[in-house]
mmCIF file with all atom_site columns, C-alpha atoms in Angstrom:
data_model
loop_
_atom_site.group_PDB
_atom_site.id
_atom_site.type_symbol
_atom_site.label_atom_id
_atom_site.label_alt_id
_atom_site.label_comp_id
_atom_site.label_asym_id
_atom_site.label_entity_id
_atom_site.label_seq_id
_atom_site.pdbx_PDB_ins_code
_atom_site.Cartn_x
_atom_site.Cartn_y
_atom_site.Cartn_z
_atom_site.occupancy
_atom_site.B_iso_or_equiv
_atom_site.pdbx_formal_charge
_atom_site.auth_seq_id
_atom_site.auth_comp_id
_atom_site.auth_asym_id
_atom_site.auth_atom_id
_atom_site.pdbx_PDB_model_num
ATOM 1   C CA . UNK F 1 1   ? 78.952 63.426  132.370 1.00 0.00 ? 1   UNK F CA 1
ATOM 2   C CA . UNK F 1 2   ? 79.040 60.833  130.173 1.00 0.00 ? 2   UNK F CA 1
ATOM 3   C CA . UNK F 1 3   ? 75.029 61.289  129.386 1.00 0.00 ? 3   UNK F CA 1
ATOM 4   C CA . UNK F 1 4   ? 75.894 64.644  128.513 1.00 0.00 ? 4   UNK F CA 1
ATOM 5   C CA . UNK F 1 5   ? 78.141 63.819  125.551 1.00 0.00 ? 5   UNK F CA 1
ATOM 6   C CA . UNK F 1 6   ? 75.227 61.334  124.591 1.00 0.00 ? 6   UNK F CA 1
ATOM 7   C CA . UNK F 1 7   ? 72.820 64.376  124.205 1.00 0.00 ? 7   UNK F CA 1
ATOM 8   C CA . UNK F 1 8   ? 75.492 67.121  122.385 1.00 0.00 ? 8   UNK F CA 1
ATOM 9   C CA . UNK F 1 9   ? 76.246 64.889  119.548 1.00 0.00 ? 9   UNK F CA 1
ATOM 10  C CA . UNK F 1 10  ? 74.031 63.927  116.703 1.00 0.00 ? 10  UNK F CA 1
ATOM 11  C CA . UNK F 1 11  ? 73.014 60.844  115.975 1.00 0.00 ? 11  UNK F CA 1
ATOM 12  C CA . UNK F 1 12  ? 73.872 58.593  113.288 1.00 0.00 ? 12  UNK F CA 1
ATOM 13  C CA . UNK F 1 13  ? 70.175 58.668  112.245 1.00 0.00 ? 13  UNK F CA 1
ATOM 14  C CA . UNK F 1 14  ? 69.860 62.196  112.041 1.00 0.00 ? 14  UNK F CA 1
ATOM 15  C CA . UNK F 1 15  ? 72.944 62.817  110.197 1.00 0.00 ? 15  UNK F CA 1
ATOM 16  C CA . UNK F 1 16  ? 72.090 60.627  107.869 1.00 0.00 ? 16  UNK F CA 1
ATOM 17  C CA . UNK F 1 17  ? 68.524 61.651  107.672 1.00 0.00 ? 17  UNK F CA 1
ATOM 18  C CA . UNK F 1 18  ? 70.485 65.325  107.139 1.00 0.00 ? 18  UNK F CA 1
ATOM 19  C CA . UNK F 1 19  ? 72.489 63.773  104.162 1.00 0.00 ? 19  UNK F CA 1
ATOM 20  C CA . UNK F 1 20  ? 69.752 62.456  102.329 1.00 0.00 ? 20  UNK F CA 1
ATOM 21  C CA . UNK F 1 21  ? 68.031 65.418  101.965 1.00 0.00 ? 21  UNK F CA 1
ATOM 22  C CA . UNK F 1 22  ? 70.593 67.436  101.215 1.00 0.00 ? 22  UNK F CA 1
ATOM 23  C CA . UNK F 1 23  ? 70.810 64.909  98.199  1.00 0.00 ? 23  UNK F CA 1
ATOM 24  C CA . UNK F 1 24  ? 67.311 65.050  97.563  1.00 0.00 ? 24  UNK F CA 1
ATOM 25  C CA . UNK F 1 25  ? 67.258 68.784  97.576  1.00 0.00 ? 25  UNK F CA 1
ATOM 26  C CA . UNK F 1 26  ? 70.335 69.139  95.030  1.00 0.00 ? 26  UNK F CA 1
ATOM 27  C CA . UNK F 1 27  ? 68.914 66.372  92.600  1.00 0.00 ? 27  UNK F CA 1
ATOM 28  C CA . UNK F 1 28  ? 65.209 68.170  92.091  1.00 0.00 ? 28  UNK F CA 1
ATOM 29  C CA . UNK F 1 29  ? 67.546 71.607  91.636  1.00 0.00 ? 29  UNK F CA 1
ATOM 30  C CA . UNK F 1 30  ? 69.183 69.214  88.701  1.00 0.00 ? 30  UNK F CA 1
ATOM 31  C CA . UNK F 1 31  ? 65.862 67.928  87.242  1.00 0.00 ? 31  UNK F CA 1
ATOM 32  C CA . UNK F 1 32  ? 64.436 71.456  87.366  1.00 0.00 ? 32  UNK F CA 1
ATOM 33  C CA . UNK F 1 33  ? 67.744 72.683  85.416  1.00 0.00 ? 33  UNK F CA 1
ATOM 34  C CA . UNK F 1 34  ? 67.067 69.052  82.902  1.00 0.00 ? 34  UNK F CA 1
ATOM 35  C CA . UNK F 1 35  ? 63.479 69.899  82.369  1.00 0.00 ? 35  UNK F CA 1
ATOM 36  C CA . UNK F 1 36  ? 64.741 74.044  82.116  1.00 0.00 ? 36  UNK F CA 1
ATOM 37  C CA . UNK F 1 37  ? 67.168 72.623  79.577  1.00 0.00 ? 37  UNK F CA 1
ATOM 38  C CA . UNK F 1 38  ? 64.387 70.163  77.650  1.00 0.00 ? 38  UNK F CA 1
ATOM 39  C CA . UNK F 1 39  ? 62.476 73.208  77.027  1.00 0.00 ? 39  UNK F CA 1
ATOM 40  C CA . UNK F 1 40  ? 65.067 75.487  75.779  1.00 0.00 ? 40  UNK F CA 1
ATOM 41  C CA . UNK F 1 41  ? 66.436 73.155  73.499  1.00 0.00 ? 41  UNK F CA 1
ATOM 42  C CA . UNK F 1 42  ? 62.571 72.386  72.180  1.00 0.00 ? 42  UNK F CA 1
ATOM 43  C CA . UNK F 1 43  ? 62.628 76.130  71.264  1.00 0.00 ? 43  UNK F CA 1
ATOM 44  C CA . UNK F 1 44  ? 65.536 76.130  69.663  1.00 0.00 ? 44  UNK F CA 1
ATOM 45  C CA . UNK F 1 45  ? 65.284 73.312  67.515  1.00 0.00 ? 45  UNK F CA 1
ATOM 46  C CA . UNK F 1 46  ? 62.499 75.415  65.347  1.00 0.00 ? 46  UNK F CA 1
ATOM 47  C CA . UNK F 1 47  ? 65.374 76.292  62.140  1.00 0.00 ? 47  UNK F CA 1
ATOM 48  C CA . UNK F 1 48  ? 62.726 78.740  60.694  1.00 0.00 ? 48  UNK F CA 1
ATOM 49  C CA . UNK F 1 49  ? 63.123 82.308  62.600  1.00 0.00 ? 49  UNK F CA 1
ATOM 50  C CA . UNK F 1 50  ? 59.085 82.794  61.540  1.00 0.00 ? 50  UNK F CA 1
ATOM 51  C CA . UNK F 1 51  ? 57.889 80.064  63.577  1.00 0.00 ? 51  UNK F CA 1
ATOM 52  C CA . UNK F 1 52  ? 59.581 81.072  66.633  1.00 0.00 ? 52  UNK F CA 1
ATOM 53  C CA . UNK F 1 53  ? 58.578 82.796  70.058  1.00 0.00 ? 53  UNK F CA 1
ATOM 54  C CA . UNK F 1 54  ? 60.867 85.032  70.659  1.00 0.00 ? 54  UNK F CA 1
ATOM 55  C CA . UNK F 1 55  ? 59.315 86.442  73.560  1.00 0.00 ? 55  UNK F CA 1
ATOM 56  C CA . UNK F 1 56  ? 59.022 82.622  75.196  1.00 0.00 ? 56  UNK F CA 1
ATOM 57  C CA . UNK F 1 57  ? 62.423 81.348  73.975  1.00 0.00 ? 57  UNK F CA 1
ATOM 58  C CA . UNK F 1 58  ? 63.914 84.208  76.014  1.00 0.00 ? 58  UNK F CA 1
ATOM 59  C CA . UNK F 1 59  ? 61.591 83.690  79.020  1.00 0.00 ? 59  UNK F CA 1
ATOM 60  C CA . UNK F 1 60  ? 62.729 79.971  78.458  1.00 0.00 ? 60  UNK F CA 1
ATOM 61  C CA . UNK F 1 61  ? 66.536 81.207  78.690  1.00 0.00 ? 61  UNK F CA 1
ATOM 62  C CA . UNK F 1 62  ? 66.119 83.108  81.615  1.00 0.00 ? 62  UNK F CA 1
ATOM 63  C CA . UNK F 1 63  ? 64.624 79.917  83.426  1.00 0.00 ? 63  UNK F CA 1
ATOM 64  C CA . UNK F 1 64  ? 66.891 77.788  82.378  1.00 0.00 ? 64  UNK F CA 1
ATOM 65  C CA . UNK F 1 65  ? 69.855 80.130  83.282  1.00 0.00 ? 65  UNK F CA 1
ATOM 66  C CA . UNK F 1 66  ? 68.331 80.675  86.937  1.00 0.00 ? 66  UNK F CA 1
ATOM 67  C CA . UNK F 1 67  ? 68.090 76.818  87.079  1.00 0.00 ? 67  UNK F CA 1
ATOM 68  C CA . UNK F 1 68  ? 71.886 75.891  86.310  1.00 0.00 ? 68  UNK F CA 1
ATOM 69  C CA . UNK F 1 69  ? 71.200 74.569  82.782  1.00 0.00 ? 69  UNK F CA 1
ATOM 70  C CA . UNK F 1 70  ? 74.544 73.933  80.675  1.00 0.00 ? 70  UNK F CA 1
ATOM 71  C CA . UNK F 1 71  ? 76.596 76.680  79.207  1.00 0.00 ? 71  UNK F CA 1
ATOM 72  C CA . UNK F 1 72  ? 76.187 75.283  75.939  1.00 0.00 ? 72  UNK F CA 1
ATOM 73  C CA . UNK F 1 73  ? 72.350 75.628  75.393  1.00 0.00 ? 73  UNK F CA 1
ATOM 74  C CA . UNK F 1 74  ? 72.919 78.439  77.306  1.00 0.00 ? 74  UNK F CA 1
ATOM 75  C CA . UNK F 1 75  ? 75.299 79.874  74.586  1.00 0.00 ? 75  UNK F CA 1
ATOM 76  C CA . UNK F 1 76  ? 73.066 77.966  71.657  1.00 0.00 ? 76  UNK F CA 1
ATOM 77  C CA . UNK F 1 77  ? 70.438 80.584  73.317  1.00 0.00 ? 77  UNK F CA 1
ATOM 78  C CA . UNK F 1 78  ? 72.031 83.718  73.453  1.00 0.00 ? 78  UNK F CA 1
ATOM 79  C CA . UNK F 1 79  ? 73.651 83.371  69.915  1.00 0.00 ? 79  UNK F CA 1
ATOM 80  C CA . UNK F 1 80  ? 69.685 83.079  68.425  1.00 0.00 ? 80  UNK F CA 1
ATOM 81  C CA . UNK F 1 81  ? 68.199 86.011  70.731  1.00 0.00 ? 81  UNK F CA 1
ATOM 82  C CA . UNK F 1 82  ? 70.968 87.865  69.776  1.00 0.00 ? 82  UNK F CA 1
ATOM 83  C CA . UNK F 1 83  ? 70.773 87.877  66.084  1.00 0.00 ? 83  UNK F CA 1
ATOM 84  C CA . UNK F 1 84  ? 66.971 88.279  66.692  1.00 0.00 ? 84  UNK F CA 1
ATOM 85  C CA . UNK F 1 85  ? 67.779 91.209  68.975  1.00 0.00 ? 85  UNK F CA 1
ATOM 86  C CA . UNK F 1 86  ? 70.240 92.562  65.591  1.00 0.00 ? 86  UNK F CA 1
ATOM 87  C CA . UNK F 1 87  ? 67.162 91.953  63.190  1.00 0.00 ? 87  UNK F CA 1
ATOM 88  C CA . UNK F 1 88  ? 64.616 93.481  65.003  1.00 0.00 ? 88  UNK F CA 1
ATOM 89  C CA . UNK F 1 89  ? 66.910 96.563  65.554  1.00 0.00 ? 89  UNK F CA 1
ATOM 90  C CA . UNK F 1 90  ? 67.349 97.319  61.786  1.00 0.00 ? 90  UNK F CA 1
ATOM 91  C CA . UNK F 1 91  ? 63.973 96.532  61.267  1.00 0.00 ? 91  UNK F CA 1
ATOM 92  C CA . UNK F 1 92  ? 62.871 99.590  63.783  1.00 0.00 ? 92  UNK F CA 1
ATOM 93  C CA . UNK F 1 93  ? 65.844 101.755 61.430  1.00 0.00 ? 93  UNK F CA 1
ATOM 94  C CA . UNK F 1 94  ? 64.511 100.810 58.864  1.00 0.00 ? 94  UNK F CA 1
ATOM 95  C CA . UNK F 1 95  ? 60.765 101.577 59.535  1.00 0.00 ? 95  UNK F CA 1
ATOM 96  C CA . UNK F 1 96  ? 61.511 104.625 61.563  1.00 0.00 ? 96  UNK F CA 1
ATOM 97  C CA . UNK F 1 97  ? 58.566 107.003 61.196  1.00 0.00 ? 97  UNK F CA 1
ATOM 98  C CA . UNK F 1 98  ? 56.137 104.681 59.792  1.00 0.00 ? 98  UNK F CA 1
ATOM 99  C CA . UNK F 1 99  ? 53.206 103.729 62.820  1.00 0.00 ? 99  UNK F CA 1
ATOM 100 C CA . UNK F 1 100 ? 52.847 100.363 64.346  1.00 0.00 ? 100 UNK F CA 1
ATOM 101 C CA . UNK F 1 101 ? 49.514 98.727  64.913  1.00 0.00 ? 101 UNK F CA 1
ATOM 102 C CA . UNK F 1 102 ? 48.559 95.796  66.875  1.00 0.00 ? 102 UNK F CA 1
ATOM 103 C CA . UNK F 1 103 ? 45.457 93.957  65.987  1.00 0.00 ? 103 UNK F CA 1
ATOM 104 C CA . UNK F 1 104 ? 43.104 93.847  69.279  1.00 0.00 ? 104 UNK F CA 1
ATOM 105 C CA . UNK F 1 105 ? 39.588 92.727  68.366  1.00 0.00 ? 105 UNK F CA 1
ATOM 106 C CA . UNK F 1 106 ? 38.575 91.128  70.764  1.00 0.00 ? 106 UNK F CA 1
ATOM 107 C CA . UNK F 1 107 ? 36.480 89.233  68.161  1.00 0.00 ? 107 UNK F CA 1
ATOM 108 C CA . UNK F 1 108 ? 39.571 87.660  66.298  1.00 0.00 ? 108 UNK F CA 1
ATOM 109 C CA . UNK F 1 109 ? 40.794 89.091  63.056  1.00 0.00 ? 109 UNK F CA 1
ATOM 110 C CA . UNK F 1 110 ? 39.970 92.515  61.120  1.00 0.00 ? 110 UNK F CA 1
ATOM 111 C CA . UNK F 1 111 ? 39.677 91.981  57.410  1.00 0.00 ? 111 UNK F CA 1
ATOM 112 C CA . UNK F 1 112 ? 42.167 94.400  55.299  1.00 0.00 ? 112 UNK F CA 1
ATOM 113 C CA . UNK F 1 113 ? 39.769 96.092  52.043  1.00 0.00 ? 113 UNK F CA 1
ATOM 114 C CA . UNK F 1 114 ? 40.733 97.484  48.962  1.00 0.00 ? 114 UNK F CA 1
ATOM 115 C CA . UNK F 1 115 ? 39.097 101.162 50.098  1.00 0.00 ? 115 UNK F CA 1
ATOM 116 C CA . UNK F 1 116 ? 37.638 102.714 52.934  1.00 0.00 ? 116 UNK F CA 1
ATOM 117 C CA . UNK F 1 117 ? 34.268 101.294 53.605  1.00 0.00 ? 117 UNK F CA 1
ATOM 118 C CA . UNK F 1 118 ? 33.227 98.342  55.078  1.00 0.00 ? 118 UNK F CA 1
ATOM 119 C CA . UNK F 1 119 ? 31.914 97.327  51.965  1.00 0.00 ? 119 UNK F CA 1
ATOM 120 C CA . UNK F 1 120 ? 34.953 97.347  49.898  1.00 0.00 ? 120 UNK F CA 1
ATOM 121 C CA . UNK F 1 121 ? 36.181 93.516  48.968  1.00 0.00 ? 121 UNK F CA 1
ATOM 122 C CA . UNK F 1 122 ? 38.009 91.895  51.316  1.00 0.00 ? 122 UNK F CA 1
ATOM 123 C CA . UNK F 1 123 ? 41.825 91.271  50.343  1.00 0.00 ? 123 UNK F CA 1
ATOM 124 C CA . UNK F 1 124 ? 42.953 89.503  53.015  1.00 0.00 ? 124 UNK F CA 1
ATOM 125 C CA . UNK F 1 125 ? 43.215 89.796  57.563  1.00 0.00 ? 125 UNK F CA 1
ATOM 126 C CA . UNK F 1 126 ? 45.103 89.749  59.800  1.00 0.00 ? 126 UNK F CA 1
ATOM 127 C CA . UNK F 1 127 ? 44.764 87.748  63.461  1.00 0.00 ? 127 UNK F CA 1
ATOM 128 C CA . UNK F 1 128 ? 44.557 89.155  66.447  1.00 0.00 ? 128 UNK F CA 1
ATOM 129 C CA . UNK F 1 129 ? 47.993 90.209  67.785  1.00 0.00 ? 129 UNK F CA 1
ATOM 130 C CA . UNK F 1 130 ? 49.554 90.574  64.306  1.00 0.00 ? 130 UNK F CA 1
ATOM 131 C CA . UNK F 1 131 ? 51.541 93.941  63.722  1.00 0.00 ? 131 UNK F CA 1
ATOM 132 C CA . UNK F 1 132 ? 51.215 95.891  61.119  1.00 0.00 ? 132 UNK F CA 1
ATOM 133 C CA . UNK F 1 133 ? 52.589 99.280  59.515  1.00 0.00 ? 133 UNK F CA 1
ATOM 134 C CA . UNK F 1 134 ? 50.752 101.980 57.926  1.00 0.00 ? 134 UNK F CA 1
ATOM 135 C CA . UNK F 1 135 ? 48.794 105.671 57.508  1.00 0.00 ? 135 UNK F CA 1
ATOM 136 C CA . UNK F 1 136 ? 45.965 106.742 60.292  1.00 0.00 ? 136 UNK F CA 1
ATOM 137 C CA . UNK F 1 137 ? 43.037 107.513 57.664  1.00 0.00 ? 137 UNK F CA 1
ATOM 138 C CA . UNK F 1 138 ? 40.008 108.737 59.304  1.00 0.00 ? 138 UNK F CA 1
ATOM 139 C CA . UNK F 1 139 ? 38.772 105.403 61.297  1.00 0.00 ? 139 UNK F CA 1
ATOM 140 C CA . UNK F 1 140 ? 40.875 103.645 59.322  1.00 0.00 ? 140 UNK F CA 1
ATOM 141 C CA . UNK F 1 141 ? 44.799 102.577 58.698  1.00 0.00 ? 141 UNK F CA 1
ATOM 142 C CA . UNK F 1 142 ? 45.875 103.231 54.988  1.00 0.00 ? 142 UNK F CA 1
ATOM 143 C CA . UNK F 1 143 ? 48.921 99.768  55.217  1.00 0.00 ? 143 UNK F CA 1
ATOM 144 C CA . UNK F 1 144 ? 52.510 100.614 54.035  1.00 0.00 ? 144 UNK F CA 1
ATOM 145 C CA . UNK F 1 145 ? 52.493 98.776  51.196  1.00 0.00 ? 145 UNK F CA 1
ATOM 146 C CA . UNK F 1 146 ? 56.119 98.129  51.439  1.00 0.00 ? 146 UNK F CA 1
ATOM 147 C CA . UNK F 1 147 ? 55.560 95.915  54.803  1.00 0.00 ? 147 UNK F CA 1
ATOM 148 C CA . UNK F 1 148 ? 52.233 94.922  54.684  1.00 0.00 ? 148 UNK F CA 1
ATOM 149 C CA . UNK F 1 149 ? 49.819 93.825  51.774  1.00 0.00 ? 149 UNK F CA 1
ATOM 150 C CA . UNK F 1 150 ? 48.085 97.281  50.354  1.00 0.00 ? 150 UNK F CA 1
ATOM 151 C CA . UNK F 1 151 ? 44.729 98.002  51.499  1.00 0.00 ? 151 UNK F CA 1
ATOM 152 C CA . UNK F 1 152 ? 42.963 99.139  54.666  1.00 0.00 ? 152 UNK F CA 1
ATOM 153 C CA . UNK F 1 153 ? 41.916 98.329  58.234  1.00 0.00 ? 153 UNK F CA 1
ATOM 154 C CA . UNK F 1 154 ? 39.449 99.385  60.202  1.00 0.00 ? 154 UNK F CA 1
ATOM 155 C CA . UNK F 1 155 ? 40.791 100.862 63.439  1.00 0.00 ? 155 UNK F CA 1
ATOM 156 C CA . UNK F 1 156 ? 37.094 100.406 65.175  1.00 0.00 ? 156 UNK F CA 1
ATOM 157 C CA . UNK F 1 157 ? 33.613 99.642  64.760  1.00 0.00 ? 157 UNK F CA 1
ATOM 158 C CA . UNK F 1 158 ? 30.680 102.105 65.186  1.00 0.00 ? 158 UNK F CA 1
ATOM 159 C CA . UNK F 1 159 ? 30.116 100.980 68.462  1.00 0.00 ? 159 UNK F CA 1
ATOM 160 C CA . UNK F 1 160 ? 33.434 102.303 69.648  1.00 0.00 ? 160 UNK F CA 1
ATOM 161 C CA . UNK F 1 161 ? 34.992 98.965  70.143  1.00 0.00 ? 161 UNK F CA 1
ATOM 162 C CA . UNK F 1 162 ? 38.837 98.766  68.938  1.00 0.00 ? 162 UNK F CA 1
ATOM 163 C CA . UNK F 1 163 ? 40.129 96.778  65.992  1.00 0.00 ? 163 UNK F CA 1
ATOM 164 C CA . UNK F 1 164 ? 43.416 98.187  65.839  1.00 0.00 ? 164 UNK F CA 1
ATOM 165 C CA . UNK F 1 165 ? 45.365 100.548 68.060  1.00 0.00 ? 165 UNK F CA 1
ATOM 166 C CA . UNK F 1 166 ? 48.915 102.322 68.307  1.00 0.00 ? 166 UNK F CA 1
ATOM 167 C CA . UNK F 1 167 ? 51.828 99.689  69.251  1.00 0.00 ? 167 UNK F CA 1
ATOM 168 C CA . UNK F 1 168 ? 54.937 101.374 70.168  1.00 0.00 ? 168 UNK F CA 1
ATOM 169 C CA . UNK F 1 169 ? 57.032 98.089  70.023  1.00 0.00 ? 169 UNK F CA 1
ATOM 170 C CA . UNK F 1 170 ? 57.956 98.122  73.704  1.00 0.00 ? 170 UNK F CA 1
ATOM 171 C CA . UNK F 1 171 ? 55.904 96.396  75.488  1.00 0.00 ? 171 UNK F CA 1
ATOM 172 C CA . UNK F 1 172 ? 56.610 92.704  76.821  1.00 0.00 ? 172 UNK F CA 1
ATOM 173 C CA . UNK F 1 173 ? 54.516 89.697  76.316  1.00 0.00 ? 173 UNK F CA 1
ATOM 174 C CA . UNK F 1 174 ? 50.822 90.645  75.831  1.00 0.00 ? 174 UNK F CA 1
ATOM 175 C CA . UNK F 1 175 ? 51.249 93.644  78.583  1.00 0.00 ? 175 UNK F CA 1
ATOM 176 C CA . UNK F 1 176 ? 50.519 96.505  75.892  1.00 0.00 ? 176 UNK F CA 1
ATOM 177 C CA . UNK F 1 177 ? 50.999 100.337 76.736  1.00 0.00 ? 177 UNK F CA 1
ATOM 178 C CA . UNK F 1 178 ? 49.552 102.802 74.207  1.00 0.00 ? 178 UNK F CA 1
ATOM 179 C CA . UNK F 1 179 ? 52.151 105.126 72.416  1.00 0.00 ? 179 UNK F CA 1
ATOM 180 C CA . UNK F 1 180 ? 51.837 108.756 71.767  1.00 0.00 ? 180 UNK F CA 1
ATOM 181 C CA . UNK F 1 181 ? 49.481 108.056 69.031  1.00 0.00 ? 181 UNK F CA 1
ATOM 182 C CA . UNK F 1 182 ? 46.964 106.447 70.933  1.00 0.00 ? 182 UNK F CA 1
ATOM 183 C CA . UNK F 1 183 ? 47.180 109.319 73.261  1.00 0.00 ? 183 UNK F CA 1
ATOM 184 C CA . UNK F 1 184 ? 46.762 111.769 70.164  1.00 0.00 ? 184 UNK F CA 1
ATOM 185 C CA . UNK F 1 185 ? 43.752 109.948 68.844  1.00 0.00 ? 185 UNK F CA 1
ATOM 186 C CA . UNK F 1 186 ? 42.061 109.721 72.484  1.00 0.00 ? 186 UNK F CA 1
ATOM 187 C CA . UNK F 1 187 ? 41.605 113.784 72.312  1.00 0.00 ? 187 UNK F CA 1
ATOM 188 C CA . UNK F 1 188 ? 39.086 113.625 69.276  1.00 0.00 ? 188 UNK F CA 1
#
């Protein structure tokens, strides 16, 4: 009987063996939360709205708020996405019914001309990416001169490959679904 008892109770080693990693699993869920937390606040150090990801600083949030990080760069976080969230929604009032374009080339930039040919001077570009506002012209994007510096872009070469194509503003990260427009344009 008394071998029994021996055998139903844990030993010392084990329970202390238990213990320890126990502790070992909590402290890496702390360091993930730290190093969560790190990033975050690298993000949101950046003073200058036009320098920052918004799209990674609230990918960086949502990490660090799965991880445990501290309610104040939590809060630090959600105060700056918000008044992003507030500025990009007056921005789509106030540009209601003007297109979005997203640069695509897969070749970089596309140059933005003073006219409609390909010879026209060059007044500036823009990278892929970059969004823009303006006009469909023909094979080309007459910009809104109030968002954008005036002149034109090239929507595609001769070969058929695309410069610049319909952006409806909705998509997330660099997963981008064509808007009614690019469905319009398709049918030609």
């Amino acid at each position: 009987k008394a071998a029994d008892k021996v055998q139903t109770q844990p030993s010392t080693t084990s329970v202390i063996e238990e213990e320890a990693q126990k502790n070992t699993k909590a402290a890496l869920r702390r360091l993930e939360a730290v190093e969560a937390e790190a990033a975050l606040r690298e993000e949101l150090v950046q003073e200058d709205d036009s320098k920052v990801d918004f799209v990674l600083l609230r990918r960086l949030y949502e990490d660090a708020r799965a991880k445990g990080a501290s309610r104040w760069i939590l809060k630090s976080a959600e105060d700056r996405l918000g008044k992003w969230d507030q500025l990009q929604e007056f921005l789509r009032e106030k540009h209601k019914g003007i297109p979005t374009w997203r640069v695509v080339n897969p070749d970089g930039h596309v140059n933005i001309r003073s006219s409609t040919t390909v010879t026209a001077s060059v007044m500036g570009r823009k990278e892929q990416g970059a969004i823009v506002r303006g006009y469909p012209d023909g094979d080309w994007i007459r910009l809104d001169e109030e968002h954008n510096p005036q002149g034109f872009m090239l929507t595609k070469k001769p070969d058929g490959t695309v410069l610049v194509e319909p952006y409806d503003g909705q998509a997330k990260d660099e997963d981008i679904r064509p808007s009614w427009l690019s469905r319009l344009l398709k049918l030609d």
